[in-house]
mmCIF file of the C-alpha atoms, coordinates in Angstrom:
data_MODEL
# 
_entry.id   MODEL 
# 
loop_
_atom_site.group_PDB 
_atom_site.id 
_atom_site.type_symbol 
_atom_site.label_atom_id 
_atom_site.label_alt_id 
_atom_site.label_comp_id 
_atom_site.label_asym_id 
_atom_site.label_entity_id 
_atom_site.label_seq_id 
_atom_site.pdbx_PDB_ins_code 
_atom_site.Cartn_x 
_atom_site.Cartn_y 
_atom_site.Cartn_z 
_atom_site.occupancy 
_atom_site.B_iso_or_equiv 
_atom_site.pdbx_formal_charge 
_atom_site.auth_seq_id 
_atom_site.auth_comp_id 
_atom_site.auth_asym_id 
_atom_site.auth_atom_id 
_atom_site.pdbx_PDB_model_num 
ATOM 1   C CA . UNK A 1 1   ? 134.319 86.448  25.744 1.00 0.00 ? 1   UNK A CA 1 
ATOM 2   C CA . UNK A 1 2   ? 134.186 88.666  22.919 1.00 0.00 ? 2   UNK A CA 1 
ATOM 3   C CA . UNK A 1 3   ? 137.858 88.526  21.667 1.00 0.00 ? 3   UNK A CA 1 
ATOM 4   C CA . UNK A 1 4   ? 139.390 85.731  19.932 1.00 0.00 ? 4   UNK A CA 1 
ATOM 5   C CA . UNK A 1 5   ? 142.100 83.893  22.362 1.00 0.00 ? 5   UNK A CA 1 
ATOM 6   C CA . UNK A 1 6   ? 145.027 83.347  20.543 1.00 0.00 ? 6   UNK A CA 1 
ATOM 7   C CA . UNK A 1 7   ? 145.987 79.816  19.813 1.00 0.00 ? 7   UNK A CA 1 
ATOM 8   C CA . UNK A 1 8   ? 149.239 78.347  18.797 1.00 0.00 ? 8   UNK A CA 1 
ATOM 9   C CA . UNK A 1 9   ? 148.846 77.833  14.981 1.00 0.00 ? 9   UNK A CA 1 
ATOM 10  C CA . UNK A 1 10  ? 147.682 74.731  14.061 1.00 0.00 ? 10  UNK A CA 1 
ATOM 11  C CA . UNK A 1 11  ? 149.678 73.347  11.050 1.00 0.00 ? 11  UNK A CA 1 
ATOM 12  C CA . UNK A 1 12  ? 145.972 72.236  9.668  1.00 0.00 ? 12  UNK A CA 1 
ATOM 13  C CA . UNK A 1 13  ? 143.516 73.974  8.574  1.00 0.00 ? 13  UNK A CA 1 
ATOM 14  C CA . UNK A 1 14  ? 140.258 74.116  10.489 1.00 0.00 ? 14  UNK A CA 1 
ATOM 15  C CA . UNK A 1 15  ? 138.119 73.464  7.295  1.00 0.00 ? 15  UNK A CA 1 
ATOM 16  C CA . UNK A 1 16  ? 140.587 69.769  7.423  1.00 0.00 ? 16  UNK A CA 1 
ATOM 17  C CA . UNK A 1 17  ? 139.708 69.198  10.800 1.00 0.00 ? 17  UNK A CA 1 
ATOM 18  C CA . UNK A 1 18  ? 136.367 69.383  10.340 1.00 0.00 ? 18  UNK A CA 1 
ATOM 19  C CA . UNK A 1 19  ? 135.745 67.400  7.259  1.00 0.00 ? 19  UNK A CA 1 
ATOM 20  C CA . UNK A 1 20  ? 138.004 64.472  8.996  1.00 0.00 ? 20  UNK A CA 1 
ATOM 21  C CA . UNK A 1 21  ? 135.790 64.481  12.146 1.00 0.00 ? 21  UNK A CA 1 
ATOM 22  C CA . UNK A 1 22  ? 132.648 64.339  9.997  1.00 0.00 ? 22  UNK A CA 1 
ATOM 23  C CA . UNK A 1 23  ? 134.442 61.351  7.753  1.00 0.00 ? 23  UNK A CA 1 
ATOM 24  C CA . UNK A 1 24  ? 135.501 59.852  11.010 1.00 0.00 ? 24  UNK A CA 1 
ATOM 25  C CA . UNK A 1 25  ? 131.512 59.704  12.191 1.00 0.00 ? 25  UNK A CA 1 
ATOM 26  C CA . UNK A 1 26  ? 130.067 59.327  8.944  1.00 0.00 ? 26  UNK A CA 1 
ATOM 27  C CA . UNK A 1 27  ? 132.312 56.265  8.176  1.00 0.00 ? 27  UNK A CA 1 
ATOM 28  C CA . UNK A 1 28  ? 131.613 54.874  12.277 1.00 0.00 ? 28  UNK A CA 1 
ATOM 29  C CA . UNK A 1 29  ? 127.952 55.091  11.017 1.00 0.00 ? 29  UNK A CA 1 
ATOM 30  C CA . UNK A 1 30  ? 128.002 53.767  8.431  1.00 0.00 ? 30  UNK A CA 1 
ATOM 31  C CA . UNK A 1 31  ? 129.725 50.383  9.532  1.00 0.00 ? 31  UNK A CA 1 
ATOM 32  C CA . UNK A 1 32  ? 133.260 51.026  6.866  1.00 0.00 ? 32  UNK A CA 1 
ATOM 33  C CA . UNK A 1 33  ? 135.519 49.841  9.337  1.00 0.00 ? 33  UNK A CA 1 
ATOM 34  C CA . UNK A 1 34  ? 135.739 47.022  12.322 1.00 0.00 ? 34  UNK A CA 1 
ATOM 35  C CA . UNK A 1 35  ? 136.515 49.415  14.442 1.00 0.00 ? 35  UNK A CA 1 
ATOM 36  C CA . UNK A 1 36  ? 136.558 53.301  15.382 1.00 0.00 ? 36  UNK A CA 1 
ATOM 37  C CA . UNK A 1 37  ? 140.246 53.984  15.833 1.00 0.00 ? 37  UNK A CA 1 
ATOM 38  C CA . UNK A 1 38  ? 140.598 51.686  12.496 1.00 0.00 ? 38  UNK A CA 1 
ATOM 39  C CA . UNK A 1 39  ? 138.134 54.612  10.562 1.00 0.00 ? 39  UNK A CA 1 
ATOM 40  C CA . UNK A 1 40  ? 139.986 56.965  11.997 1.00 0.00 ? 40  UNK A CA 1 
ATOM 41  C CA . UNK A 1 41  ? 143.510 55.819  11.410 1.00 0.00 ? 41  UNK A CA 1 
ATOM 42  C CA . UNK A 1 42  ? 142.453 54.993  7.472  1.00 0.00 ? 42  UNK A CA 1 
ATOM 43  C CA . UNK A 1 43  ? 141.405 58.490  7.366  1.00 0.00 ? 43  UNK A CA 1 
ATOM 44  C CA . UNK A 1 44  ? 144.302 60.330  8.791  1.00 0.00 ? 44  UNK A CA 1 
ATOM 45  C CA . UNK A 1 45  ? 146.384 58.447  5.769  1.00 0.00 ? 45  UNK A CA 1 
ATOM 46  C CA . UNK A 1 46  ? 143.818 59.639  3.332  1.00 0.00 ? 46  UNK A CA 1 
ATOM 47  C CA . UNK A 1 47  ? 144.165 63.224  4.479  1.00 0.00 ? 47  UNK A CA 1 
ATOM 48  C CA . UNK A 1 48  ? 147.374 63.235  4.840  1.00 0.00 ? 48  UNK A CA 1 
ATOM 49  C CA . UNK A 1 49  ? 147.170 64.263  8.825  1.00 0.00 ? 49  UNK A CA 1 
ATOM 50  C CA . UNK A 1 50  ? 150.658 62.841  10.503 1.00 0.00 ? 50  UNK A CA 1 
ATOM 51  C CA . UNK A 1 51  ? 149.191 60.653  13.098 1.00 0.00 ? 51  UNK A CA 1 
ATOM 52  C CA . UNK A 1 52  ? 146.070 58.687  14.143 1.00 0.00 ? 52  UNK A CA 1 
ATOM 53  C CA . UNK A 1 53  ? 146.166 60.249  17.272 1.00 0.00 ? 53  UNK A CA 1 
ATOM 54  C CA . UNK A 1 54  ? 145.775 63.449  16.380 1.00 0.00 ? 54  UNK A CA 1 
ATOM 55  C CA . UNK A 1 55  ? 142.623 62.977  14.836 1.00 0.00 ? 55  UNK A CA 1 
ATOM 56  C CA . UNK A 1 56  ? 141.303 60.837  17.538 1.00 0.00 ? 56  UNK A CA 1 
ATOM 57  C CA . UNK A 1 57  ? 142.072 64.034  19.643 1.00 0.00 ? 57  UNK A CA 1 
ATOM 58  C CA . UNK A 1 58  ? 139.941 66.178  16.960 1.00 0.00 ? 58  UNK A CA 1 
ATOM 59  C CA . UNK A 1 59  ? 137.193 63.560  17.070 1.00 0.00 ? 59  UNK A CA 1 
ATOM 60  C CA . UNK A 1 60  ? 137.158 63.405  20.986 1.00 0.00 ? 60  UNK A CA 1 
ATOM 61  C CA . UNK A 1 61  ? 137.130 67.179  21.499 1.00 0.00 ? 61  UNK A CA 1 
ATOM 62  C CA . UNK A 1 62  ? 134.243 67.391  18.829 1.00 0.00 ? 62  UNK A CA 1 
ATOM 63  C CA . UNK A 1 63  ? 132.700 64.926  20.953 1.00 0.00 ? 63  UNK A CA 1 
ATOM 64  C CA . UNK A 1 64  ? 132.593 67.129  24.217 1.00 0.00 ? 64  UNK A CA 1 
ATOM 65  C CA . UNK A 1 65  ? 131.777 70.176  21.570 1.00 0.00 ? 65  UNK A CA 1 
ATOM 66  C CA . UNK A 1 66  ? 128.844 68.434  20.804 1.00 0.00 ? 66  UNK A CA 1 
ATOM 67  C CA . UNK A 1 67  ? 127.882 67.564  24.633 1.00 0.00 ? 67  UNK A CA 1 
ATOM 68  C CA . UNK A 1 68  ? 128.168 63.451  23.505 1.00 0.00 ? 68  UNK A CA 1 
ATOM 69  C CA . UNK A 1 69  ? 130.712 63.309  25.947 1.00 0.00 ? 69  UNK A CA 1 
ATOM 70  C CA . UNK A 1 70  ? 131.721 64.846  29.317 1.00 0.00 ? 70  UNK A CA 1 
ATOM 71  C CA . UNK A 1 71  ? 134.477 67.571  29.309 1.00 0.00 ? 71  UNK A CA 1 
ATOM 72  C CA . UNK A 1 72  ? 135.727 70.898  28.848 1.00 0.00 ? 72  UNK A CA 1 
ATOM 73  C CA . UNK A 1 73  ? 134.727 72.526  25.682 1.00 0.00 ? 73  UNK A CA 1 
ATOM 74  C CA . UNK A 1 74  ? 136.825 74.413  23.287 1.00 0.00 ? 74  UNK A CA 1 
ATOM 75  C CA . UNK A 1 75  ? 135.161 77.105  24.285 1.00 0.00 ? 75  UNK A CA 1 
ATOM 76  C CA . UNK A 1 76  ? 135.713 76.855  28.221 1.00 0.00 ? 76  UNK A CA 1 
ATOM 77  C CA . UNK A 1 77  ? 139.361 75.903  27.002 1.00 0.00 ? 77  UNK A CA 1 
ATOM 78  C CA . UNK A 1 78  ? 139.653 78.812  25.763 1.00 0.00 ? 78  UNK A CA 1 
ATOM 79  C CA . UNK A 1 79  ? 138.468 81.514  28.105 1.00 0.00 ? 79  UNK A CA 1 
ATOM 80  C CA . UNK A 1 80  ? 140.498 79.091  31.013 1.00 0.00 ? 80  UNK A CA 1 
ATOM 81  C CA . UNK A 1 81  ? 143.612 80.181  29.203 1.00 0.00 ? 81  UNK A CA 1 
ATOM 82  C CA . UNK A 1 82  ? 142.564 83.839  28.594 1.00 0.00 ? 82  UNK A CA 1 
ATOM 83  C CA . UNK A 1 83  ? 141.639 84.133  32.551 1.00 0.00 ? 83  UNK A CA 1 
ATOM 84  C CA . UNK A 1 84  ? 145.108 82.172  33.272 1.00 0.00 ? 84  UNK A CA 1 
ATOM 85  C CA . UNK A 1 85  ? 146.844 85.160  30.991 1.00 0.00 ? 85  UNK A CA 1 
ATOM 86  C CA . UNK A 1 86  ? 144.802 87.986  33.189 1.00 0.00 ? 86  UNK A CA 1 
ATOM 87  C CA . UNK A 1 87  ? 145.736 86.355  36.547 1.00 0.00 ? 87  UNK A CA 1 
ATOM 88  C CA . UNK A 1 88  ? 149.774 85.860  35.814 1.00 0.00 ? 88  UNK A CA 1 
ATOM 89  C CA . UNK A 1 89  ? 149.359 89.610  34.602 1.00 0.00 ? 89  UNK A CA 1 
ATOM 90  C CA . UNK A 1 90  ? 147.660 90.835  37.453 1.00 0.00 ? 90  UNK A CA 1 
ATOM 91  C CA . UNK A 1 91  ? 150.146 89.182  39.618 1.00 0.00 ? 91  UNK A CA 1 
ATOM 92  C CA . UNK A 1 92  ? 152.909 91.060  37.781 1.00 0.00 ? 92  UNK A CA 1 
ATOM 93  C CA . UNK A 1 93  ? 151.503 94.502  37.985 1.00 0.00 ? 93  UNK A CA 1 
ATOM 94  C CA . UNK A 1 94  ? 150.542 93.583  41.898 1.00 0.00 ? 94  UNK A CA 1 
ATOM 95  C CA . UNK A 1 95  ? 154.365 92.975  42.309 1.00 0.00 ? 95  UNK A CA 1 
ATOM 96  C CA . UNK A 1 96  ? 155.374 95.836  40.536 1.00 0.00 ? 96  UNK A CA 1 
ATOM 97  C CA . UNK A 1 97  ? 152.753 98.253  42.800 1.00 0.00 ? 97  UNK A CA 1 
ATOM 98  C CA . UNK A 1 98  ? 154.541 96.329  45.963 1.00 0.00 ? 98  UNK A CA 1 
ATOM 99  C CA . UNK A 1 99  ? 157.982 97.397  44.899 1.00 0.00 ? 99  UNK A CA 1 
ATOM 100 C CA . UNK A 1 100 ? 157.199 100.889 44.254 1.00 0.00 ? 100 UNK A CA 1 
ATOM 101 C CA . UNK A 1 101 ? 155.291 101.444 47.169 1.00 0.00 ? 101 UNK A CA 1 
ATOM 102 C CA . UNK A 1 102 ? 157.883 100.253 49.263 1.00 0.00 ? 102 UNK A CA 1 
ATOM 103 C CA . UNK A 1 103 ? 160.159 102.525 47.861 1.00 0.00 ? 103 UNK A CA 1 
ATOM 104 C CA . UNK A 1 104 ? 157.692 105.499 47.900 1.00 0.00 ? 104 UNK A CA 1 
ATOM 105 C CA . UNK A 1 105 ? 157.341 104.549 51.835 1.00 0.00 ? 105 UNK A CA 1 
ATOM 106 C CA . UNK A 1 106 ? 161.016 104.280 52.219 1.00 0.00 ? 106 UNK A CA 1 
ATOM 107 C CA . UNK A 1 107 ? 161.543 107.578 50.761 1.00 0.00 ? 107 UNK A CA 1 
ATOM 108 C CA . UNK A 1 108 ? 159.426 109.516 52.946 1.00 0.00 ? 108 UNK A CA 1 
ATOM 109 C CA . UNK A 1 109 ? 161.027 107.546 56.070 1.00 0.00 ? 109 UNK A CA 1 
ATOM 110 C CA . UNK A 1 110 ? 164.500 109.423 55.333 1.00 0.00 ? 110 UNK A CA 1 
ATOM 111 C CA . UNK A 1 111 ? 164.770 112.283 57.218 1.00 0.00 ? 111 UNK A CA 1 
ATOM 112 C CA . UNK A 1 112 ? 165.065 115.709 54.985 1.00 0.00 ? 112 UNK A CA 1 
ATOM 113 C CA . UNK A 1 113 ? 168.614 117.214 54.636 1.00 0.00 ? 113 UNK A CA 1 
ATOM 114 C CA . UNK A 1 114 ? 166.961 121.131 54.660 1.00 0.00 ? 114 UNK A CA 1 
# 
């Protein structure tokens, strides 16, 4: 899709996402820590990012990004929501058409007063 789907805000910058992720893998590579979630939840302290999990959801969704792991992209994500936002206003505008052509038709049902 050519226009940018509007997220919600995050409250971190992309540029922080990214560098976690890529500390998150480099430091899984590298053997730093027993254990994934343990790299991951050292990092999110470092950075400063309020919970493990919230990396681990950065890291996952890079994951699928990447086609490592099965999933919806944040691509497809986004163009679900965008076709979501057409559909509910199509729907609305359908409604709206129903209403007035019932009216219209009711209109020219009354008989004329001339």
């Amino acid at each position: 899709m050519e226009d940018e789907v509007m997220a919600r805000p995050s409250k971190y910058p992309r540029e922080l996402r990214e560098r976690a992720v890529r500390m998150v893998a480099e430091a899984v590579e590298r053997g730093d820590h027993p254990s994934e979630f343990v790299a991951i939840r050292t990092i999110a302290a470092k950075l400063g990012i309020g919970s493990a999990e919230t990396l681990r959801k950065w890291v996952r969704q890079a994951e699928i990004d990447g086609g490592a792991r099965p999933g919806k992209t944040t691509q497809e994500i986004g163009e679900i929501r965008e076709l979501k936002r057409e559909v509910a206003e199509l729907r609305r505008a359908k409604e709206i058409l129903k209403a007035a052509s019932a009216f219209f038709a009711a209109e020219l049902d009354r008989p004329s007063r001339f």
